[in-house]
Amino acid sequence: MAKIAPFLVHHATPLPSLKLHISPRNTSLHAKHSTPGVRCAVATPTSNTPAVLQDEDAFSFERYMASKAVTVNEALDRAVPPGQPERLSESMRYSLLAGGKRVRPMLAIAACEMVGGDAAAASPVACAVEMVHTMSLIHDDLPCMDDDDLRRGHPTNHVVFGVSTALLAGDALLALSFEHVSRGCAEHGVPADRALRAVAELANAVGASGLAAGQVVDIASEGADVGLATLEYIHVHKTARLLEAAAVCGAIVGGGAEEEIEGIRRYARYVGLLFQVVDDVLDVTRTSEQLGKTAGKDLATDKATYPKLMGVDGARAYAAELVASAEAELDRFDHARTEPLRHLARFIAYRQN
Ligand code: GRG
């Protein structure tokens, strides 16, 4: 039986294997854990969709998400005010404030709160990960990369502002993300050692151990006969690493103990990979209008994806196992505190765009 996730352990902080196994013959996946109720990831919301608790006193994920999204959007708006040169600031704001699910900021804030930190302390890292994410979308859409013209329901940045400005807007967002963490943590009274550690975590996630690595292997793999191990490498680095950094940075600035931070890291690695598996399934099951970006792109460019290598049902089964494994990592924490991160994992599994 081959391991499917060897690269999940190849980060700066090695962790024990995550114990996801896939049979090379039938692609059925055997993870250690199962969660009752998580039956079919990436489903149209039906009675299978995990229900948000209705009890007034109980945790409501919808309310939680909505209120955090407002706070994050306002903070991002303040972080990148209109300025000079006007064209550059317009280009930065165009993509950063174009919507988006704000999953990465949500992870940072929820992880911070889970370890007992104040949501406000997580605001600088939450905004920073969204700036990095937006930079990666702008660059990913460029003609020299994926050459896409639709993102977040709007024409891509380079279509509106031109390639040079789009490139520079991405660069400026990347630089600003680190400035924002450094200054913002100090303003929110986050101890300097935590802020420094968060900066290092984020930088590691962006560079040659993270996004850039995943992207370069992704590009090099175009047209090649890519197997599951390479696919996993690409997505652990290109997609999962930033989600992991978001949650870990939240836990760091929230003052989490070492074992809490590492538990959250393991949770987020599962969730990060889940995010990409779901993304691949949505690419073949939803329309461009529904996604706000070009659907069917992977198929059109003959890219290796989870549905291609496992079939849509196999990818859905894998997604369900990843949710279960992610949630199992939260079992060590006080249950009530884990609600946002549990619901966030399910939200990612059941999202429709
Ligand atoms: C410049 C150092 C440097 C690195 C950039 C371009 C690049 C290297 C990496 C590409 C990373 C990338 C775009 C990965 C795809 C991740 C993904 C599934 C994005 C979609 O995220 P959502 O669904 O988007 O959260 P919204 O719009 O909701 O925020």
Short mmCIF file of C-alpha atoms and ligand atoms in Angstrom, two decimals:
data_model
loop_
_atom_site.label_atom_id
_atom_site.label_comp_id
_atom_site.label_asym_id
_atom_site.label_seq_id
_atom_site.Cartn_x
_atom_site.Cartn_y
_atom_site.Cartn_z
CA MET A 1 0.00 0.00 0.00
CA ALA A 2 1.53 3.30 -1.09
CA LYS A 3 1.51 6.39 1.04
CA ILE A 4 -0.29 9.27 -0.62
CA ALA A 5 1.03 12.12 1.44
CA PRO A 6 4.81 11.84 1.71
CA PHE A 7 5.34 15.56 1.20
CA LEU A 8 3.17 16.57 4.09
CA VAL A 9 6.18 15.85 6.29
CA HIS A 10 8.74 17.76 4.24
CA HIS A 11 8.31 21.17 5.80
CA ALA A 12 10.66 23.11 8.01
CA THR A 13 9.21 21.44 11.09
CA PRO A 14 9.07 17.70 10.45
CA LEU A 15 6.06 15.91 11.84
CA PRO A 16 5.11 12.26 12.06
CA SER A 17 3.45 10.84 8.96
CA LEU A 18 -0.19 11.77 8.65
CA LYS A 19 -1.14 8.17 7.91
CA LEU A 20 -3.19 8.61 4.79
CA HIS A 21 -2.97 5.57 2.62
CA ILE A 22 -4.31 4.86 -0.80
CA SER A 23 -4.50 1.56 -2.55
CA PRO A 24 -2.76 1.86 -5.92
CA ARG A 25 -5.29 -0.55 -7.42
CA ASN A 26 -8.66 0.82 -6.50
CA THR A 27 -7.87 4.30 -5.13
CA SER A 28 -9.93 3.57 -2.04
CA LEU A 29 -8.52 5.49 0.83
CA HIS A 30 -7.94 4.17 4.30
CA ALA A 31 -7.40 6.88 6.83
CA LYS A 32 -7.15 6.30 10.53
CA HIS A 33 -10.22 8.26 11.45
CA SER A 34 -13.78 8.62 10.34
CA THR A 35 -16.31 11.23 11.27
CA PRO A 36 -19.97 10.30 11.35
CA GLY A 37 -21.93 12.68 9.17
CA VAL A 38 -19.08 13.51 6.78
CA ARG A 39 -20.21 11.28 3.97
CA CYS A 40 -19.79 13.09 0.72
CA ALA A 41 -17.53 16.06 0.38
CA VAL A 42 -18.10 18.57 -2.40
CA ALA A 43 -21.79 17.79 -2.48
CA THR A 44 -24.59 20.15 -3.38
CA PRO A 45 -25.93 21.26 0.01
CA THR A 46 -28.65 18.79 0.95
CA SER A 47 -29.61 17.00 4.12
CA ASN A 48 -26.03 15.61 4.04
CA THR A 49 -24.60 19.09 4.47
CA PRO A 50 -23.34 19.48 8.03
CA ALA A 51 -25.98 21.55 9.75
CA VAL A 52 -25.09 24.81 11.42
CA LEU A 53 -26.47 24.58 14.91
CA GLN A 54 -29.80 26.32 15.25
CA ASP A 55 -29.98 26.70 19.02
CA GLU A 56 -29.63 30.42 19.84
CA ASP A 57 -27.01 29.69 22.52
CA ALA A 58 -25.13 27.19 20.40
CA PHE A 59 -22.29 28.06 18.10
CA SER A 60 -23.46 29.33 14.71
CA PHE A 61 -20.76 29.03 12.06
CA GLU A 62 -22.68 31.22 9.65
CA ARG A 63 -22.79 34.07 12.14
CA TYR A 64 -19.15 33.48 13.06
CA MET A 65 -18.02 33.54 9.40
CA ALA A 66 -20.11 36.56 8.53
CA SER A 67 -18.88 38.68 11.42
CA LYS A 68 -15.21 37.75 10.90
CA ALA A 69 -15.45 38.41 7.16
CA VAL A 70 -16.73 41.93 7.81
CA THR A 71 -13.89 42.60 10.25
CA VAL A 72 -11.28 41.22 7.83
CA ASN A 73 -12.63 43.17 4.86
CA GLU A 74 -12.60 46.41 6.85
CA ALA A 75 -9.06 45.75 8.07
CA LEU A 76 -7.87 45.02 4.51
CA ASP A 77 -9.50 48.19 3.24
CA ARG A 78 -7.65 50.19 5.90
CA ALA A 79 -4.39 48.34 5.28
CA VAL A 80 -4.26 49.31 1.60
CA PRO A 81 -5.77 52.82 1.36
CA PRO A 82 -5.99 54.59 -1.97
CA GLY A 83 -2.63 56.28 -2.51
CA GLN A 84 0.15 57.19 -4.92
CA PRO A 85 1.05 56.05 -7.46
CA GLU A 86 -2.67 55.80 -8.05
CA ARG A 87 -2.40 53.09 -10.69
CA LEU A 88 -0.46 50.78 -8.37
CA SER A 89 -2.73 51.29 -5.38
CA GLU A 90 -5.83 50.82 -7.58
CA SER A 91 -4.41 47.60 -8.93
CA MET A 92 -3.62 46.30 -5.42
CA ARG A 93 -7.05 47.24 -4.09
CA TYR A 94 -8.81 45.88 -7.18
CA SER A 95 -7.77 42.30 -6.45
CA LEU A 96 -7.52 42.46 -2.67
CA LEU A 97 -11.01 43.89 -2.17
CA ALA A 98 -12.70 41.91 -4.95
CA GLY A 99 -14.34 39.49 -2.53
CA GLY A 100 -13.05 36.00 -2.01
CA LYS A 101 -14.09 33.62 0.71
CA ARG A 102 -11.44 34.83 3.20
CA VAL A 103 -10.77 31.25 4.27
CA ARG A 104 -7.13 31.90 5.18
CA PRO A 105 -7.83 34.89 7.47
CA MET A 106 -10.62 32.84 9.05
CA LEU A 107 -8.17 30.04 9.80
CA ALA A 108 -5.75 32.48 11.42
CA ILE A 109 -8.41 34.06 13.61
CA ALA A 110 -10.07 30.78 14.60
CA ALA A 111 -6.72 29.19 15.50
CA CYS A 112 -5.76 32.23 17.56
CA GLU A 113 -9.04 32.10 19.46
CA MET A 114 -8.82 28.35 19.95
CA VAL A 115 -5.55 28.69 21.88
CA GLY A 116 -7.09 31.45 24.02
CA GLY A 117 -5.85 34.50 22.08
CA ASP A 118 -7.84 37.59 21.22
CA ALA A 119 -9.17 37.81 17.64
CA ALA A 120 -7.76 41.34 17.35
CA ALA A 121 -4.24 40.01 17.90
CA ALA A 122 -4.70 37.79 14.86
CA SER A 123 -5.84 40.61 12.59
CA PRO A 124 -2.35 41.50 11.24
CA VAL A 125 -1.50 37.90 10.32
CA ALA A 126 -5.02 37.31 8.99
CA CYS A 127 -4.68 40.31 6.65
CA ALA A 128 -1.12 39.35 5.72
CA VAL A 129 -2.06 35.84 4.58
CA GLU A 130 -4.86 37.28 2.47
CA MET A 131 -2.39 39.74 0.89
CA VAL A 132 -0.02 36.87 0.09
CA HIS A 133 -2.91 34.80 -1.26
CA THR A 134 -4.08 37.68 -3.46
CA MET A 135 -0.54 38.20 -4.75
CA SER A 136 -0.40 34.52 -5.68
CA LEU A 137 -3.72 34.76 -7.55
CA ILE A 138 -2.57 37.83 -9.50
CA HIS A 139 0.71 36.17 -10.46
CA ASP A 140 -0.93 32.82 -11.17
CA ASP A 141 -3.32 34.47 -13.65
CA LEU A 142 -0.52 36.19 -15.63
CA PRO A 143 0.05 35.18 -19.27
CA CYS A 144 3.41 33.60 -18.31
CA MET A 145 1.64 31.35 -15.78
CA ASP A 146 -1.98 30.17 -16.14
CA ASP A 147 -2.99 33.02 -18.46
CA ASP A 148 -6.48 33.47 -17.07
CA ASP A 149 -8.90 36.32 -17.62
CA LEU A 150 -11.50 35.74 -14.89
CA ARG A 151 -10.96 35.80 -11.12
CA ARG A 152 -13.34 36.39 -8.24
CA GLY A 153 -16.02 37.07 -10.81
CA HIS A 154 -14.09 39.94 -12.43
CA PRO A 155 -11.53 40.36 -15.23
CA THR A 156 -8.10 39.43 -13.90
CA ASN A 157 -5.72 42.11 -12.70
CA HIS A 158 -3.47 42.12 -15.77
CA VAL A 159 -6.49 42.31 -18.10
CA VAL A 160 -7.52 45.54 -16.38
CA PHE A 161 -4.16 47.10 -15.46
CA GLY A 162 -1.69 45.43 -17.83
CA VAL A 163 0.93 42.79 -17.09
CA SER A 164 3.61 45.10 -15.67
CA THR A 165 1.30 46.77 -13.19
CA ALA A 166 -0.26 43.44 -12.18
CA LEU A 167 3.17 41.98 -11.52
CA LEU A 168 4.15 44.98 -9.42
CA ALA A 169 0.83 45.02 -7.56
CA GLY A 170 1.49 41.41 -6.55
CA ASP A 171 5.03 42.27 -5.49
CA ALA A 172 3.81 45.26 -3.48
CA LEU A 173 1.15 43.15 -1.73
CA LEU A 174 3.79 40.59 -0.83
CA ALA A 175 6.08 43.23 0.65
CA LEU A 176 3.19 44.89 2.45
CA SER A 177 2.14 41.60 4.03
CA PHE A 178 5.39 41.42 6.01
CA GLU A 179 5.33 45.09 6.91
CA HIS A 180 1.74 44.67 8.07
CA VAL A 181 2.55 41.73 10.37
CA SER A 182 5.56 43.52 11.87
CA ARG A 183 3.82 46.83 12.52
CA GLY A 184 0.39 45.35 13.31
CA CYS A 185 1.65 42.88 15.89
CA ALA A 186 3.49 45.67 17.70
CA GLU A 187 0.35 47.84 17.64
CA HIS A 188 -1.76 45.00 19.05
CA GLY A 189 0.70 44.22 21.83
CA VAL A 190 1.75 40.86 20.39
CA PRO A 191 5.15 40.01 21.93
CA ALA A 192 8.01 40.53 19.47
CA ASP A 193 9.20 36.91 19.64
CA ARG A 194 5.77 35.71 18.50
CA ALA A 195 5.64 38.30 15.71
CA LEU A 196 9.10 37.28 14.48
CA ARG A 197 8.12 33.63 14.50
CA ALA A 198 4.96 34.40 12.51
CA VAL A 199 7.00 36.34 9.94
CA ALA A 200 9.37 33.37 9.52
CA GLU A 201 6.45 30.95 9.20
CA LEU A 202 4.80 33.08 6.52
CA ALA A 203 8.03 33.63 4.59
CA ASN A 204 8.71 29.89 4.62
CA ALA A 205 5.25 29.27 3.20
CA VAL A 206 5.76 31.68 0.29
CA GLY A 207 9.26 30.93 -0.93
CA ALA A 208 11.29 27.98 -2.13
CA SER A 209 9.75 25.70 0.54
CA GLY A 210 6.20 26.72 -0.27
CA LEU A 211 4.18 28.45 -2.98
CA ALA A 212 7.09 29.11 -5.33
CA ALA A 213 8.20 25.46 -5.09
CA GLY A 214 4.71 24.14 -5.78
CA GLN A 215 4.23 26.50 -8.69
CA VAL A 216 7.54 25.68 -10.36
CA VAL A 217 6.92 21.93 -10.15
CA ASP A 218 3.36 22.50 -11.39
CA ILE A 219 4.64 24.36 -14.45
CA ALA A 220 7.39 21.81 -15.08
CA SER A 221 4.80 19.01 -14.92
CA GLU A 222 2.64 20.40 -17.72
CA GLY A 223 2.19 17.79 -20.39
CA ALA A 224 4.05 15.19 -18.30
CA ASP A 225 2.67 11.93 -16.99
CA VAL A 226 2.16 13.06 -13.42
CA GLY A 227 1.43 10.55 -10.66
CA LEU A 228 -0.17 11.02 -7.27
CA ALA A 229 3.12 11.67 -5.46
CA THR A 230 4.00 14.63 -7.72
CA LEU A 231 0.44 15.91 -7.61
CA GLU A 232 0.55 15.80 -3.83
CA TYR A 233 3.90 17.62 -3.79
CA ILE A 234 2.50 20.39 -6.00
CA HIS A 235 -0.58 20.97 -3.93
CA VAL A 236 0.93 20.61 -0.51
CA HIS A 237 3.32 23.40 -1.48
CA LYS A 238 1.26 25.53 -3.82
CA THR A 239 -2.01 25.49 -1.89
CA ALA A 240 -1.87 23.72 1.47
CA ARG A 241 1.27 25.42 2.80
CA LEU A 242 -0.34 28.87 2.93
CA LEU A 243 -3.46 27.58 4.67
CA GLU A 244 -1.16 25.83 7.13
CA ALA A 245 0.81 29.03 7.72
CA ALA A 246 -2.41 30.96 8.27
CA ALA A 247 -3.55 28.67 11.06
CA VAL A 248 -0.08 28.31 12.57
CA CYS A 249 0.52 32.08 12.57
CA GLY A 250 -2.84 32.55 14.31
CA ALA A 251 -1.88 30.02 16.97
CA ILE A 252 1.56 31.62 17.41
CA VAL A 253 0.30 35.18 17.93
CA GLY A 254 -2.47 33.82 20.16
CA GLY A 255 0.19 32.43 22.50
CA GLY A 256 -0.48 28.74 21.86
CA ALA A 257 1.69 26.16 23.61
CA GLU A 258 4.12 24.24 21.39
CA GLU A 259 2.00 21.08 21.24
CA GLU A 260 -1.09 23.18 20.44
CA ILE A 261 0.69 24.91 17.57
CA GLU A 262 1.86 21.59 16.14
CA GLY A 263 -1.62 20.04 16.51
CA ILE A 264 -3.05 22.99 14.62
CA ARG A 265 -0.34 22.59 11.98
CA ARG A 266 -1.37 18.96 11.39
CA TYR A 267 -5.05 19.95 11.26
CA ALA A 268 -4.26 22.68 8.72
CA ARG A 269 -2.18 20.39 6.49
CA TYR A 270 -5.17 18.11 6.10
CA VAL A 271 -7.44 21.09 5.52
CA GLY A 272 -5.02 22.62 3.02
CA LEU A 273 -4.88 19.49 0.94
CA LEU A 274 -8.64 19.11 1.28
CA PHE A 275 -8.98 22.61 -0.14
CA GLN A 276 -7.17 21.62 -3.33
CA VAL A 277 -8.94 18.28 -3.74
CA VAL A 278 -12.25 20.14 -3.53
CA ASP A 279 -10.95 22.81 -5.91
CA ASP A 280 -10.13 20.12 -8.48
CA VAL A 281 -13.59 18.57 -8.16
CA LEU A 282 -15.31 21.95 -8.46
CA ASP A 283 -13.29 22.66 -11.62
CA VAL A 284 -15.01 19.75 -13.35
CA THR A 285 -18.45 20.00 -11.73
CA ARG A 286 -19.23 23.76 -11.65
CA THR A 287 -19.51 26.53 -14.23
CA SER A 288 -17.30 29.60 -14.60
CA GLU A 289 -20.23 31.74 -13.48
CA GLN A 290 -20.64 29.68 -10.31
CA LEU A 291 -16.91 29.69 -9.55
CA GLY A 292 -16.10 33.27 -10.53
CA LYS A 293 -13.09 31.87 -12.39
CA THR A 294 -12.64 29.80 -15.53
CA ALA A 295 -14.12 26.35 -14.98
CA GLY A 296 -12.87 23.27 -16.80
CA LYS A 297 -9.40 24.79 -17.13
CA ASP A 298 -7.62 21.71 -15.75
CA LEU A 299 -9.32 19.46 -18.25
CA ALA A 300 -8.71 21.87 -21.15
CA THR A 301 -5.00 22.08 -20.34
CA ASP A 302 -4.76 18.37 -19.56
CA LYS A 303 -3.49 19.06 -16.06
CA ALA A 304 -3.07 16.30 -13.51
CA THR A 305 -5.83 16.63 -10.92
CA TYR A 306 -7.34 14.46 -8.22
CA PRO A 307 -10.45 13.67 -10.31
CA LYS A 308 -8.21 12.76 -13.23
CA LEU A 309 -6.05 10.42 -11.16
CA MET A 310 -8.72 9.07 -8.79
CA GLY A 311 -12.02 9.75 -10.55
CA VAL A 312 -14.54 12.26 -9.19
CA ASP A 313 -15.94 9.77 -6.68
CA GLY A 314 -12.44 8.79 -5.56
CA ALA A 315 -11.55 12.45 -5.06
CA ARG A 316 -14.76 12.99 -3.08
CA ALA A 317 -13.96 10.00 -0.87
CA TYR A 318 -10.46 11.35 -0.34
CA ALA A 319 -11.91 14.74 0.61
CA ALA A 320 -14.19 13.11 3.16
CA GLU A 321 -11.24 11.30 4.71
CA LEU A 322 -9.23 14.51 4.88
CA VAL A 323 -12.06 16.25 6.75
CA ALA A 324 -12.23 13.38 9.20
CA SER A 325 -8.46 13.39 9.73
CA ALA A 326 -8.41 17.16 10.20
CA GLU A 327 -11.16 17.01 12.80
CA ALA A 328 -9.44 14.15 14.61
CA GLU A 329 -6.45 16.44 15.16
CA LEU A 330 -8.73 18.75 17.12
CA ASP A 331 -9.82 16.04 19.54
CA ARG A 332 -6.98 16.90 21.91
CA PHE A 333 -8.44 20.37 22.49
CA ASP A 334 -11.38 21.41 24.62
CA HIS A 335 -14.34 20.52 22.36
CA ALA A 336 -16.27 23.78 22.64
CA ARG A 337 -13.21 25.77 21.53
CA THR A 338 -12.77 23.62 18.42
CA GLU A 339 -16.17 24.42 16.86
CA PRO A 340 -14.98 27.16 14.44
CA LEU A 341 -12.10 25.07 13.07
CA ARG A 342 -14.31 21.97 12.77
CA HIS A 343 -16.96 23.91 10.88
CA LEU A 344 -14.31 25.59 8.76
CA ALA A 345 -13.02 22.18 7.62
CA ARG A 346 -16.57 21.14 6.70
CA PHE A 347 -17.22 24.48 5.01
CA ILE A 348 -14.15 23.89 2.82
CA ALA A 349 -15.34 20.37 2.02
CA TYR A 350 -18.85 21.44 1.08
CA ARG A 351 -18.10 24.78 -0.54
CA GLN A 352 -19.62 25.42 -3.94
CA ASN A 353 -17.04 27.89 -5.27
C1 GRG B 1 5.76 35.23 -6.09
C2 GRG B 1 6.99 33.97 -4.29
C3 GRG B 1 5.89 34.03 -5.26
C4 GRG B 1 5.06 32.98 -5.35
C5 GRG B 1 3.88 32.89 -6.23
C6 GRG B 1 1.92 32.15 -8.52
C7 GRG B 1 2.44 31.30 -7.43
C8 GRG B 1 3.82 31.55 -6.89
C9 GRG B 1 1.71 30.32 -6.87
C10 GRG B 1 0.31 30.00 -7.25
C11 GRG B 1 -0.46 29.65 -6.01
C12 GRG B 1 -1.92 29.43 -6.31
C13 GRG B 1 -2.68 30.46 -7.06
C14 GRG B 1 -2.51 28.31 -5.87
C15 GRG B 1 -3.94 28.00 -6.05
C16 GRG B 1 -4.60 28.06 -4.71
C17 GRG B 1 -6.10 28.12 -4.83
C18 GRG B 1 -6.85 26.85 -4.87
C19 GRG B 1 -6.71 29.31 -4.88
C20 GRG B 1 -8.14 29.56 -4.79
O1 GRG B 1 -8.37 30.04 -3.48
P1 GRG B 1 -9.81 30.47 -2.95
O2 GRG B 1 -10.84 29.53 -3.50
O3 GRG B 1 -9.98 31.86 -3.67
O4 GRG B 1 -9.74 30.65 -1.48
P2 GRG B 1 -10.82 33.12 -3.13
O5 GRG B 1 -11.04 33.94 -4.37
O6 GRG B 1 -12.09 32.65 -2.48
O7 GRG B 1 -9.91 33.83 -2.15
#
